[in-house]
Amino acid sequence: MKDQPNPFHPLSPEGRAALQGVIGDMYAQFVGKVVAGRRLPEAEVRALADGRVFTGRQALAAGLVDAIGGEPEARAWQAAEKQVPESLPVQDLDIRGTAQRLLGASLGAFVKTLISEWVGVDGFNLLWQLPPQASVR
């Protein structure tokens, strides 16, 4: 089952069942988190959790969000409800680890080199070359 799913051959019935089990479990976890976090009945959450996209107004009407707004509104809410000063500076945190940053930088450099140097110089001849002719008569 380690090669399921595989882009080179169709999904086997066993692979489909295993994959469906994983997806079903992840869906149940998601529904459980929404039920607990939003304090909504499970049947109501399941009716909403079908993969569709909601606008902010739709999510508000369905009870999926508390309010619509941006950073100023969030800061005002924190000040009013949690006594966090609105003047408190905001600091962006990079939560990626060193290995992730290094891998991302390395991969980015490789892709940039591939595109700008190899494909840019040789064009698509680099990628699509005709095989050499055996003999011409």
PDB file of C-alpha atoms in Angstrom:
ATOM      1  CA  MET A   1       0.000   0.000   0.000  1.00  0.00           C
ATOM      2  CA  LYS A   2       3.029   2.314   0.225  1.00  0.00           C
ATOM      3  CA  ASP A   3       2.725   3.184  -3.463  1.00  0.00           C
ATOM      4  CA  GLN A   4      -0.935   4.190  -3.216  1.00  0.00           C
ATOM      5  CA  PRO A   5      -1.856   6.583  -4.729  1.00  0.00           C
ATOM      6  CA  ASN A   6       0.608   6.437  -7.603  1.00  0.00           C
ATOM      7  CA  PRO A   7       0.452   8.778 -10.610  1.00  0.00           C
ATOM      8  CA  PHE A   8       1.748   6.011 -12.894  1.00  0.00           C
ATOM      9  CA  HIS A   9      -1.050   3.481 -12.428  1.00  0.00           C
ATOM     10  CA  PRO A  10      -4.706   3.488 -11.398  1.00  0.00           C
ATOM     11  CA  LEU A  11      -5.678   3.394  -7.752  1.00  0.00           C
ATOM     12  CA  SER A  12      -6.426  -0.150  -6.622  1.00  0.00           C
ATOM     13  CA  PRO A  13      -9.672  -0.898  -4.752  1.00  0.00           C
ATOM     14  CA  GLU A  14      -7.613  -1.564  -1.618  1.00  0.00           C
ATOM     15  CA  GLY A  15      -5.720   1.700  -2.064  1.00  0.00           C
ATOM     16  CA  ARG A  16      -8.963   3.583  -2.592  1.00  0.00           C
ATOM     17  CA  ALA A  17     -10.415   2.126   0.618  1.00  0.00           C
ATOM     18  CA  ALA A  18      -7.277   2.989   2.598  1.00  0.00           C
ATOM     19  CA  LEU A  19      -7.169   6.529   1.213  1.00  0.00           C
ATOM     20  CA  GLN A  20     -10.889   6.994   1.891  1.00  0.00           C
ATOM     21  CA  GLY A  21     -10.290   5.885   5.495  1.00  0.00           C
ATOM     22  CA  VAL A  22      -7.605   8.545   5.967  1.00  0.00           C
ATOM     23  CA  ILE A  23      -9.744  11.251   4.360  1.00  0.00           C
ATOM     24  CA  GLY A  24     -12.759  10.240   6.456  1.00  0.00           C
ATOM     25  CA  ASP A  25     -10.722  10.417   9.656  1.00  0.00           C
ATOM     26  CA  MET A  26      -9.316  13.848   8.754  1.00  0.00           C
ATOM     27  CA  TYR A  27     -12.831  15.074   7.950  1.00  0.00           C
ATOM     28  CA  ALA A  28     -14.114  13.816  11.315  1.00  0.00           C
ATOM     29  CA  GLN A  29     -11.248  15.624  13.087  1.00  0.00           C
ATOM     30  CA  PHE A  30     -12.082  18.839  11.223  1.00  0.00           C
ATOM     31  CA  VAL A  31     -15.789  18.601  12.052  1.00  0.00           C
ATOM     32  CA  GLY A  32     -14.946  17.916  15.703  1.00  0.00           C
ATOM     33  CA  LYS A  33     -12.711  20.977  15.918  1.00  0.00           C
ATOM     34  CA  VAL A  34     -15.377  23.223  14.378  1.00  0.00           C
ATOM     35  CA  VAL A  35     -18.083  21.790  16.680  1.00  0.00           C
ATOM     36  CA  ALA A  36     -15.897  22.415  19.744  1.00  0.00           C
ATOM     37  CA  GLY A  37     -14.484  25.760  18.656  1.00  0.00           C
ATOM     38  CA  ARG A  38     -17.675  27.345  17.344  1.00  0.00           C
ATOM     39  CA  ARG A  39     -20.057  25.573  19.757  1.00  0.00           C
ATOM     40  CA  LEU A  40     -22.333  24.507  16.907  1.00  0.00           C
ATOM     41  CA  PRO A  41     -24.363  21.299  16.638  1.00  0.00           C
ATOM     42  CA  GLU A  42     -22.527  18.565  14.742  1.00  0.00           C
ATOM     43  CA  ALA A  43     -25.361  18.125  12.224  1.00  0.00           C
ATOM     44  CA  GLU A  44     -25.176  21.837  11.386  1.00  0.00           C
ATOM     45  CA  VAL A  45     -21.401  21.703  10.942  1.00  0.00           C
ATOM     46  CA  ARG A  46     -21.626  18.600   8.725  1.00  0.00           C
ATOM     47  CA  ALA A  47     -24.191  20.385   6.547  1.00  0.00           C
ATOM     48  CA  LEU A  48     -21.720  23.269   6.083  1.00  0.00           C
ATOM     49  CA  ALA A  49     -18.498  21.213   5.813  1.00  0.00           C
ATOM     50  CA  ASP A  50     -18.865  20.068   2.230  1.00  0.00           C
ATOM     51  CA  GLY A  51     -15.817  21.801   0.746  1.00  0.00           C
ATOM     52  CA  ARG A  52     -17.522  24.958  -0.481  1.00  0.00           C
ATOM     53  CA  VAL A  53     -16.072  28.441  -0.055  1.00  0.00           C
ATOM     54  CA  PHE A  54     -17.867  31.074   2.034  1.00  0.00           C
ATOM     55  CA  THR A  55     -17.720  34.851   1.808  1.00  0.00           C
ATOM     56  CA  GLY A  56     -17.148  36.682   5.061  1.00  0.00           C
ATOM     57  CA  ARG A  57     -20.832  37.604   5.286  1.00  0.00           C
ATOM     58  CA  GLN A  58     -21.898  34.004   4.648  1.00  0.00           C
ATOM     59  CA  ALA A  59     -19.477  32.715   7.291  1.00  0.00           C
ATOM     60  CA  LEU A  60     -20.765  35.304   9.768  1.00  0.00           C
ATOM     61  CA  ALA A  61     -24.392  34.323   9.115  1.00  0.00           C
ATOM     62  CA  ALA A  62     -23.505  30.622   9.546  1.00  0.00           C
ATOM     63  CA  GLY A  63     -21.715  31.272  12.853  1.00  0.00           C
ATOM     64  CA  LEU A  64     -18.318  30.288  11.510  1.00  0.00           C
ATOM     65  CA  VAL A  65     -16.705  33.638  12.402  1.00  0.00           C
ATOM     66  CA  ASP A  66     -17.383  36.198  15.122  1.00  0.00           C
ATOM     67  CA  ALA A  67     -16.960  39.359  13.058  1.00  0.00           C
ATOM     68  CA  ILE A  68     -15.642  40.681   9.771  1.00  0.00           C
ATOM     69  CA  GLY A  69     -12.689  43.025   9.739  1.00  0.00           C
ATOM     70  CA  GLY A  70      -8.984  43.455   9.458  1.00  0.00           C
ATOM     71  CA  GLU A  71      -6.132  44.176  11.821  1.00  0.00           C
ATOM     72  CA  PRO A  72      -7.615  47.435  13.220  1.00  0.00           C
ATOM     73  CA  GLU A  73     -10.865  45.692  14.128  1.00  0.00           C
ATOM     74  CA  ALA A  74      -9.011  42.731  15.640  1.00  0.00           C
ATOM     75  CA  ARG A  75      -6.846  45.068  17.742  1.00  0.00           C
ATOM     76  CA  ALA A  76      -9.928  46.975  18.931  1.00  0.00           C
ATOM     77  CA  TRP A  77     -11.620  43.690  19.897  1.00  0.00           C
ATOM     78  CA  GLN A  78      -8.524  42.535  21.805  1.00  0.00           C
ATOM     79  CA  ALA A  79      -8.400  45.857  23.662  1.00  0.00           C
ATOM     80  CA  ALA A  80     -12.087  45.702  24.589  1.00  0.00           C
ATOM     81  CA  GLU A  81     -12.384  41.991  25.387  1.00  0.00           C
ATOM     82  CA  LYS A  82      -8.895  40.941  26.495  1.00  0.00           C
ATOM     83  CA  GLN A  83      -7.383  44.213  27.743  1.00  0.00           C
ATOM     84  CA  VAL A  84      -4.534  44.059  25.201  1.00  0.00           C
ATOM     85  CA  PRO A  85      -3.446  47.646  24.440  1.00  0.00           C
ATOM     86  CA  GLU A  86      -4.184  48.673  20.855  1.00  0.00           C
ATOM     87  CA  SER A  87      -0.800  50.421  20.794  1.00  0.00           C
ATOM     88  CA  LEU A  88       1.086  47.162  21.438  1.00  0.00           C
ATOM     89  CA  PRO A  89       3.520  46.695  18.531  1.00  0.00           C
ATOM     90  CA  VAL A  90       2.827  43.854  16.128  1.00  0.00           C
ATOM     91  CA  GLN A  91       5.755  41.575  15.328  1.00  0.00           C
ATOM     92  CA  ASP A  92       5.711  39.064  12.486  1.00  0.00           C
ATOM     93  CA  LEU A  93       7.267  35.748  13.446  1.00  0.00           C
ATOM     94  CA  ASP A  94       8.986  33.360  11.064  1.00  0.00           C
ATOM     95  CA  ILE A  95       7.976  30.005  12.542  1.00  0.00           C
ATOM     96  CA  ARG A  96       9.778  27.942   9.931  1.00  0.00           C
ATOM     97  CA  GLY A  97      12.767  26.059  11.214  1.00  0.00           C
ATOM     98  CA  THR A  98      16.318  26.524   9.995  1.00  0.00           C
ATOM     99  CA  ALA A  99      16.102  23.376   7.869  1.00  0.00           C
ATOM    100  CA  GLN A 100      12.934  24.602   6.138  1.00  0.00           C
ATOM    101  CA  ARG A 101      14.468  28.009   5.415  1.00  0.00           C
ATOM    102  CA  LEU A 102      17.658  26.425   4.068  1.00  0.00           C
ATOM    103  CA  LEU A 103      15.769  23.939   1.899  1.00  0.00           C
ATOM    104  CA  GLY A 104      13.465  26.674   0.596  1.00  0.00           C
ATOM    105  CA  ALA A 105      16.386  28.933  -0.269  1.00  0.00           C
ATOM    106  CA  SER A 106      18.280  26.084  -1.940  1.00  0.00           C
ATOM    107  CA  LEU A 107      15.273  24.974  -3.967  1.00  0.00           C
ATOM    108  CA  GLY A 108      14.532  28.558  -4.953  1.00  0.00           C
ATOM    109  CA  ALA A 109      18.118  29.081  -6.096  1.00  0.00           C
ATOM    110  CA  PHE A 110      18.030  25.836  -8.113  1.00  0.00           C
ATOM    111  CA  VAL A 111      14.782  26.789  -9.879  1.00  0.00           C
ATOM    112  CA  LYS A 112      16.083  30.298 -10.587  1.00  0.00           C
ATOM    113  CA  THR A 113      19.292  28.857 -12.035  1.00  0.00           C
ATOM    114  CA  LEU A 114      17.409  26.319 -14.126  1.00  0.00           C
ATOM    115  CA  ILE A 115      15.087  28.901 -15.606  1.00  0.00           C
ATOM    116  CA  SER A 116      17.387  31.906 -15.974  1.00  0.00           C
ATOM    117  CA  GLU A 117      20.592  30.148 -16.957  1.00  0.00           C
ATOM    118  CA  TRP A 118      19.801  26.877 -18.710  1.00  0.00           C
ATOM    119  CA  VAL A 119      16.441  27.497 -20.328  1.00  0.00           C
ATOM    120  CA  GLY A 120      17.214  31.186 -20.858  1.00  0.00           C
ATOM    121  CA  VAL A 121      20.455  30.435 -22.718  1.00  0.00           C
ATOM    122  CA  ASP A 122      19.551  27.283 -24.619  1.00  0.00           C
ATOM    123  CA  GLY A 123      15.807  27.789 -24.768  1.00  0.00           C
ATOM    124  CA  PHE A 124      13.720  24.700 -25.214  1.00  0.00           C
ATOM    125  CA  ASN A 125      16.539  22.980 -27.092  1.00  0.00           C
ATOM    126  CA  LEU A 126      17.819  22.093 -23.645  1.00  0.00           C
ATOM    127  CA  LEU A 127      14.632  20.228 -22.905  1.00  0.00           C
ATOM    128  CA  TRP A 128      13.604  18.939 -26.330  1.00  0.00           C
ATOM    129  CA  GLN A 129      16.425  17.683 -28.497  1.00  0.00           C
ATOM    130  CA  LEU A 130      15.918  15.495 -31.495  1.00  0.00           C
ATOM    131  CA  PRO A 131      17.843  12.225 -31.408  1.00  0.00           C
ATOM    132  CA  PRO A 132      20.935  12.157 -33.627  1.00  0.00           C
ATOM    133  CA  GLN A 133      20.312  10.719 -37.084  1.00  0.00           C
ATOM    134  CA  ALA A 134      21.971   7.328 -37.687  1.00  0.00           C
ATOM    135  CA  SER A 135      22.708   8.009 -41.315  1.00  0.00           C
ATOM    136  CA  VAL A 136      21.431  10.305 -44.029  1.00  0.00           C
ATOM    137  CA  ARG A 137      21.310   8.970 -47.612  1.00  0.00           C
TER     138      ARG A 137
END
